[in-house]
Amino acid sequence: MQVSHADVLVRNSSYDYEKLKPVVFELLSMLDRGRIGRQSRVLIKPNFLAPAPPDRAMITHPLIVKAAAEYVLEKGAEPLVSDSPAMGTFERVMRDGGFERELKGLPVACRAFGASVMVDVGPPFNRIEIAADAVNADMVINLPKLKTHTQMLLTLGVKNMFGCIVGLRKPEWHFRTGIDRDKFAELLVRVCAAVRPAITILDGILAMEGQGPGKGGVPREFGVVLASDSAFAADAVVCGMLGLMQHDLPTNRAASVLGLMPHDIRTDGDLPDIRDMKLPVMTPLVFGPKGLHGFMRKHLVQRPACNEAFCRHCGECWRYCPAKAIAPELNGLVFDYDKCIRCYCCIEVCPYGALSAKETAAGKVARMLLKR
């Protein structure tokens, strides 16, 4: 069933807490609509990709999390800050990201997602495991970070809900959806719809461009915060802000097909016009005759590569790789590009920024020819 309408609020701000707190409070009060009651269990779901300082733009800024927690506390509700980092521990993200310092003294529960419950998200995925704290919350406040994403172009409100898949279940689902980017996008949309975040506040004050969402990305200041009662609408408006068509983002396409993208999106505030954000190269992962899919992907689709000068052989990439396509050797990493499904999880979790997506020579020629 098509969702009728949604509101997207746009505000300029900075990480000066005296200026940021009233902005976050205003956005929450406009979208809360009295739904946060006394003793309500409110999950605050930031982007806790990996341990990193806030100025790397890899994680939601701790002051946005602090403002959301203080708003929930003022309503007499019970806030829980939780996520399942792709790399490192929740406790280390809390420490390195400045969350321990900013939340100190506040009666806010902070813990990693633990137990999961089975949720039927609909075909073709059906029953999947989602964090119990997300499913059982009375309300979910979604606090994503505006970042590029090597596989999915951007990671925004919808993709942030994938963090509700606990631990190594995430790379398992990468492998199960395989090389089909649209299928993975549908999974992300299904998970977001199952968790049902009531409010999404996107941290775009310091965003990330280039080969995000991890250490390979480059921080860039936009000075903007967007909020909505629909994560799908928020993502669509961000695309417009960046000069993209709504359907350029795979999760937007999937949401539209499933009837989850509101047809009437109303904006409140001045939306910046940003046309020069450096985005990842997005080449199709599946194309050509079916019998040649593997050959075409191996030789034409950008592939993960390692800069040995930065690699510390820590093992994060080969441990996390869903396809088990990476092996360590004395002289560096060895990639099995026949096995590689081009999910780029290795790039995402590398703590040293040693991995990046590289176009093959044949792929570059093919892309240039297609542009003609």
Coordinates of C-alpha atoms in Angstrom, one line a residue:
M1 CA 0.0 0.0 0.0
Q2 CA 1.4 3.4 -1.0
V3 CA 2.3 5.7 1.9
S4 CA 0.5 9.0 1.3
H5 CA 2.8 11.7 2.6
A6 CA 5.7 12.6 4.8
D7 CA 7.4 15.6 6.2
V8 CA 11.1 16.4 5.9
L9 CA 12.5 19.1 8.1
V10 CA 15.8 20.8 7.1
R11 CA 17.9 22.9 9.5
N12 CA 21.3 24.4 9.4
S13 CA 23.5 23.7 12.5
S14 CA 26.9 23.0 13.8
Y15 CA 28.4 20.9 16.7
D16 CA 28.2 23.9 19.0
Y17 CA 26.0 22.2 21.6
E18 CA 24.2 25.5 22.6
K19 CA 23.1 25.8 19.0
L20 CA 22.6 22.1 18.2
K21 CA 20.5 21.1 21.2
P22 CA 17.6 23.4 20.4
V23 CA 17.7 22.3 16.7
V24 CA 17.4 18.6 17.7
F25 CA 14.7 19.4 20.3
E26 CA 12.7 21.3 17.7
L27 CA 12.9 18.5 15.2
L28 CA 11.9 15.9 17.7
S29 CA 9.0 17.9 19.1
M30 CA 7.7 18.6 15.6
L31 CA 7.8 14.8 14.7
D32 CA 7.1 13.3 18.1
R33 CA 3.4 14.2 18.1
G34 CA 3.0 13.1 21.6
R35 CA 4.1 9.5 21.0
I36 CA 6.9 9.5 23.6
G37 CA 5.2 9.0 26.9
R38 CA 6.4 8.4 30.4
Q39 CA 8.3 5.2 30.8
S40 CA 8.2 4.5 27.1
R41 CA 11.1 2.4 25.9
V42 CA 12.9 4.5 23.3
L43 CA 15.7 3.0 21.2
I44 CA 18.2 5.6 19.9
K45 CA 20.0 4.0 17.0
P46 CA 23.1 5.9 15.8
N47 CA 25.6 4.8 13.2
F48 CA 28.3 3.0 15.2
L49 CA 30.2 1.6 12.2
A50 CA 33.5 1.3 14.0
P51 CA 35.7 3.0 16.6
A52 CA 36.6 6.4 15.3
P53 CA 36.8 10.0 16.5
P54 CA 33.9 12.3 15.5
D55 CA 36.1 14.3 13.1
R56 CA 36.5 11.3 10.8
A57 CA 32.7 11.4 10.0
M58 CA 32.4 7.7 10.2
I59 CA 29.9 7.7 13.0
T60 CA 27.0 9.8 14.2
H61 CA 28.3 12.7 16.2
P62 CA 27.9 12.1 20.0
L63 CA 26.3 15.5 20.6
I64 CA 23.4 14.6 18.3
V65 CA 23.0 11.4 20.3
K66 CA 23.2 13.4 23.6
A67 CA 20.5 15.9 22.5
A68 CA 18.2 13.1 21.5
A69 CA 18.7 11.3 24.8
E70 CA 18.1 14.5 26.8
Y71 CA 14.8 15.0 24.9
V72 CA 13.7 11.5 25.6
L73 CA 14.6 11.9 29.3
E74 CA 12.6 15.2 29.5
K75 CA 9.6 13.3 28.3
G76 CA 10.0 10.9 31.2
A77 CA 10.8 8.0 28.9
E78 CA 13.6 5.5 29.1
P79 CA 16.3 5.9 26.4
L80 CA 18.6 3.1 25.2
V81 CA 21.5 3.8 22.9
S82 CA 22.4 0.7 21.0
D83 CA 23.9 -0.6 17.8
S84 CA 26.0 -3.5 16.5
P85 CA 29.3 -2.2 15.1
A86 CA 30.7 -3.8 12.0
M87 CA 34.2 -3.6 13.5
G88 CA 35.5 -3.3 17.0
T89 CA 33.4 -3.4 20.1
F90 CA 30.5 -1.2 21.1
E91 CA 32.4 -0.2 24.2
R92 CA 35.3 1.0 22.2
V93 CA 33.1 3.0 19.8
M94 CA 31.6 4.6 22.9
R95 CA 35.0 5.6 24.2
D96 CA 36.8 6.5 20.9
G97 CA 33.7 8.3 19.5
G98 CA 33.3 10.5 22.6
F99 CA 29.9 9.1 23.7
E100 CA 31.1 8.1 27.2
R101 CA 32.2 11.6 27.8
E102 CA 29.1 13.3 26.4
L103 CA 26.6 10.9 28.0
K104 CA 28.3 10.9 31.4
G105 CA 25.9 11.6 34.2
L106 CA 22.8 11.0 32.2
P107 CA 20.6 8.1 33.1
V108 CA 20.9 6.5 29.7
A109 CA 21.3 2.8 29.1
C110 CA 24.1 2.1 26.5
R111 CA 24.8 -1.4 25.3
A112 CA 25.4 -3.4 22.1
F113 CA 22.6 -5.3 20.6
G114 CA 22.5 -8.8 22.0
A115 CA 19.6 -11.2 21.6
S116 CA 17.7 -11.4 18.3
V117 CA 14.1 -12.4 17.5
M118 CA 12.7 -13.8 14.3
V119 CA 10.7 -11.3 12.3
D120 CA 8.9 -12.0 9.1
V121 CA 9.9 -9.2 6.8
G122 CA 8.1 -10.6 3.8
P123 CA 9.3 -12.5 0.6
P124 CA 11.8 -13.3 -0.6
F125 CA 13.6 -13.1 2.7
N126 CA 10.8 -14.1 5.0
R127 CA 11.9 -14.7 8.7
I128 CA 15.2 -13.1 9.6
E129 CA 16.8 -12.3 13.0
I130 CA 16.6 -8.7 14.2
A131 CA 17.8 -7.3 17.5
A132 CA 15.2 -7.8 20.2
D133 CA 15.9 -4.3 21.6
A134 CA 14.9 -2.8 18.2
V135 CA 11.8 -5.0 17.8
N136 CA 10.5 -4.6 21.4
A137 CA 11.1 -0.8 21.7
D138 CA 8.0 1.4 22.0
M139 CA 9.7 3.9 19.6
V140 CA 12.9 3.9 17.5
I141 CA 14.7 7.2 16.9
N142 CA 17.0 6.6 13.9
L143 CA 20.2 8.8 13.9
P144 CA 22.1 8.0 10.7
K145 CA 25.2 9.7 9.3
L146 CA 25.3 11.2 5.8
K147 CA 28.1 9.1 4.1
T148 CA 28.9 7.7 0.7
H149 CA 28.9 3.9 0.4
T150 CA 31.0 2.0 -2.1
Q151 CA 28.4 -0.6 -2.8
M152 CA 25.1 1.3 -2.2
L153 CA 26.2 4.8 -3.3
L154 CA 25.0 6.4 0.0
T155 CA 24.3 5.2 3.5
L156 CA 21.5 7.2 5.0
G157 CA 18.4 6.5 7.1
V158 CA 17.2 3.3 5.5
K159 CA 20.6 1.6 5.5
N160 CA 21.3 2.6 9.1
M161 CA 18.6 0.1 10.2
F162 CA 20.8 -2.7 8.9
G163 CA 22.7 -2.3 12.1
C164 CA 19.8 -4.0 13.8
I165 CA 21.1 -7.2 12.3
V166 CA 23.4 -8.4 15.0
G167 CA 27.1 -9.2 14.6
L168 CA 28.2 -11.5 11.9
R169 CA 24.7 -12.0 10.6
K170 CA 25.3 -8.9 8.6
P171 CA 28.0 -10.4 6.3
E172 CA 25.9 -13.6 6.1
W173 CA 23.1 -11.5 4.6
H174 CA 25.6 -9.8 2.2
F175 CA 26.6 -13.3 1.0
R176 CA 23.0 -14.5 0.7
T177 CA 21.9 -11.6 -1.4
G178 CA 25.1 -12.1 -3.4
I179 CA 26.1 -9.9 -6.3
D180 CA 22.6 -8.5 -6.8
R181 CA 22.7 -4.9 -5.5
D182 CA 19.0 -4.4 -6.0
K183 CA 18.2 -7.5 -4.0
F184 CA 20.4 -6.3 -1.1
A185 CA 18.7 -2.9 -1.4
E186 CA 15.3 -4.7 -1.0
L187 CA 16.7 -6.4 2.1
L188 CA 17.7 -3.1 3.6
V189 CA 14.2 -1.7 2.9
R190 CA 12.5 -4.7 4.4
V191 CA 14.5 -4.5 7.6
C192 CA 13.8 -0.8 7.9
A193 CA 10.1 -1.4 7.4
A194 CA 10.2 -4.1 10.0
V195 CA 11.9 -2.0 12.6
R196 CA 9.7 1.0 11.9
P197 CA 11.8 4.0 13.0
A198 CA 9.3 6.7 14.1
I199 CA 11.7 9.6 13.6
T200 CA 14.9 9.8 11.5
I201 CA 17.4 12.6 12.2
L202 CA 20.3 12.6 9.7
D203 CA 23.6 14.0 10.8
G204 CA 24.9 15.9 7.7
I205 CA 26.8 18.6 9.6
L206 CA 30.1 16.8 8.9
A207 CA 29.4 14.3 6.1
M208 CA 31.6 11.9 4.2
E209 CA 32.4 11.8 0.5
G210 CA 34.6 9.6 -1.6
Q211 CA 35.0 5.9 -0.9
G212 CA 32.9 5.7 2.3
P213 CA 31.6 4.6 4.6
G214 CA 34.8 3.8 6.5
K215 CA 38.4 5.0 6.8
G216 CA 38.7 5.4 3.0
G217 CA 36.1 8.2 2.9
V218 CA 36.8 11.9 3.2
P219 CA 35.0 14.2 5.8
R220 CA 33.2 17.2 4.3
E221 CA 31.3 19.9 6.1
F222 CA 27.7 20.5 4.9
G223 CA 26.3 22.0 8.1
V224 CA 22.8 20.5 7.7
V225 CA 20.5 18.3 9.7
L226 CA 17.5 16.6 8.1
A227 CA 14.6 15.0 10.0
S228 CA 11.5 13.1 9.0
D229 CA 8.8 10.8 10.1
S230 CA 9.8 8.6 7.2
A231 CA 13.4 7.3 6.6
F232 CA 12.4 6.7 3.0
A233 CA 11.4 10.3 2.5
A234 CA 14.5 11.6 4.2
D235 CA 16.7 9.6 1.9
A236 CA 14.8 10.8 -1.2
V237 CA 15.3 14.5 -0.1
V238 CA 19.0 13.9 0.5
C239 CA 19.3 12.7 -3.1
G240 CA 17.7 15.9 -4.3
M241 CA 20.1 18.0 -2.2
L242 CA 23.0 16.2 -3.8
G243 CA 21.8 16.7 -7.3
L244 CA 20.8 13.0 -7.8
M245 CA 17.6 11.6 -9.1
Q246 CA 15.6 9.8 -6.5
H247 CA 16.0 6.4 -8.2
D248 CA 19.8 6.7 -8.3
L249 CA 19.8 5.3 -4.8
P250 CA 19.1 1.6 -4.9
T251 CA 17.1 1.6 -1.6
N252 CA 14.9 4.4 -3.0
R253 CA 14.1 2.2 -6.0
A254 CA 13.3 -0.7 -3.8
A255 CA 11.1 1.4 -1.5
S256 CA 9.1 2.7 -4.5
V257 CA 8.5 -0.8 -5.8
L258 CA 7.3 -1.9 -2.4
G259 CA 5.0 1.1 -2.0
L260 CA 6.9 2.5 0.9
M261 CA 8.1 5.7 -0.7
P262 CA 5.6 8.6 0.1
H263 CA 4.3 10.1 -3.0
D264 CA 3.8 13.5 -1.3
I265 CA 7.1 14.6 0.4
R266 CA 6.8 18.1 2.0
T267 CA 10.0 19.9 3.0
D268 CA 10.3 22.6 5.7
G269 CA 13.4 24.7 5.7
D270 CA 16.2 25.7 3.2
L271 CA 17.6 22.7 1.4
P272 CA 21.3 23.2 0.4
D273 CA 22.1 22.7 -3.3
I274 CA 25.2 20.5 -3.3
R275 CA 26.3 19.4 -6.8
D276 CA 29.9 18.5 -6.3
M277 CA 29.9 15.8 -3.7
K278 CA 32.5 13.1 -4.7
L279 CA 30.5 9.9 -5.1
P280 CA 31.7 6.3 -5.6
V281 CA 31.7 4.9 -9.1
M282 CA 28.7 2.7 -9.4
T283 CA 29.0 0.0 -12.0
P284 CA 26.4 -2.7 -12.5
L285 CA 27.2 -5.9 -10.6
V286 CA 25.1 -8.1 -12.9
F287 CA 25.0 -7.5 -16.6
G288 CA 25.4 -9.2 -20.0
P289 CA 24.3 -12.7 -20.9
K290 CA 23.6 -14.9 -17.9
G291 CA 26.4 -17.3 -18.8
L292 CA 28.9 -14.5 -18.8
H293 CA 28.0 -12.8 -15.5
G294 CA 31.0 -14.2 -13.7
F295 CA 33.4 -13.2 -16.5
M296 CA 32.0 -9.8 -16.9
R297 CA 32.0 -9.1 -13.1
K298 CA 35.6 -10.3 -12.8
H299 CA 37.0 -8.1 -15.6
L300 CA 34.7 -5.1 -15.8
V301 CA 33.4 -4.4 -12.2
Q302 CA 35.6 -2.4 -9.8
R303 CA 37.3 -4.6 -7.4
P304 CA 38.8 -4.3 -3.9
A305 CA 42.5 -3.6 -3.8
C306 CA 45.0 -3.1 -1.0
N307 CA 47.6 -0.4 -0.6
E308 CA 50.3 -2.4 1.2
A309 CA 51.9 0.8 2.6
F310 CA 48.9 1.2 4.9
C311 CA 48.0 -2.4 5.5
R312 CA 48.9 -3.8 9.0
H313 CA 47.6 -7.3 8.4
C314 CA 45.2 -7.0 11.3
G315 CA 42.8 -9.5 9.8
E316 CA 39.6 -7.5 9.9
C317 CA 39.0 -7.8 6.1
W318 CA 39.5 -11.5 5.7
R319 CA 37.6 -12.3 8.9
Y320 CA 34.6 -10.2 7.8
C321 CA 34.6 -11.1 4.1
P322 CA 31.3 -12.9 3.4
A323 CA 32.6 -14.8 0.4
K324 CA 35.9 -15.7 2.0
A325 CA 37.7 -14.2 -1.0
I326 CA 40.7 -12.7 0.9
A327 CA 43.7 -14.5 2.1
P328 CA 46.8 -13.2 3.9
E329 CA 50.3 -13.9 2.5
L330 CA 53.7 -12.8 3.4
N331 CA 53.9 -10.2 0.6
G332 CA 50.4 -8.9 1.2
L333 CA 46.7 -9.7 0.7
V334 CA 45.5 -12.0 -2.1
F335 CA 42.0 -11.5 -3.5
D336 CA 40.1 -14.3 -5.3
Y337 CA 38.1 -12.2 -7.7
D338 CA 36.1 -15.2 -8.9
K339 CA 34.7 -15.6 -5.4
C340 CA 34.4 -11.9 -4.6
I341 CA 30.8 -10.7 -4.7
R342 CA 31.7 -7.0 -4.8
C343 CA 30.0 -6.1 -1.5
Y344 CA 33.1 -4.1 -0.5
C345 CA 32.6 -5.1 3.2
C346 CA 36.4 -5.3 3.4
I347 CA 36.8 -1.7 2.5
E348 CA 34.2 -0.7 5.1
V349 CA 35.8 -2.5 8.0
C350 CA 39.5 -1.8 7.3
P351 CA 40.7 0.3 10.3
Y352 CA 43.6 1.8 8.4
G353 CA 42.1 2.9 5.1
A354 CA 44.3 0.4 3.2
L355 CA 41.6 -0.9 1.0
S356 CA 39.7 0.8 -1.8
A357 CA 37.7 0.0 -4.9
K358 CA 39.7 0.1 -8.1
E359 CA 38.4 0.1 -11.6
T360 CA 39.9 -2.4 -14.0
A361 CA 41.4 -1.1 -17.2
A362 CA 38.7 -3.0 -19.2
G363 CA 36.0 -1.6 -16.9
K364 CA 37.1 2.0 -17.4
V365 CA 37.1 1.6 -21.2
A366 CA 33.6 0.0 -21.0
R367 CA 32.3 2.8 -18.8
M368 CA 33.7 5.5 -21.2
L369 CA 32.1 3.8 -24.2
L370 CA 28.7 3.5 -22.5
K371 CA 28.8 7.3 -21.8
R372 CA 29.1 8.1 -25.5

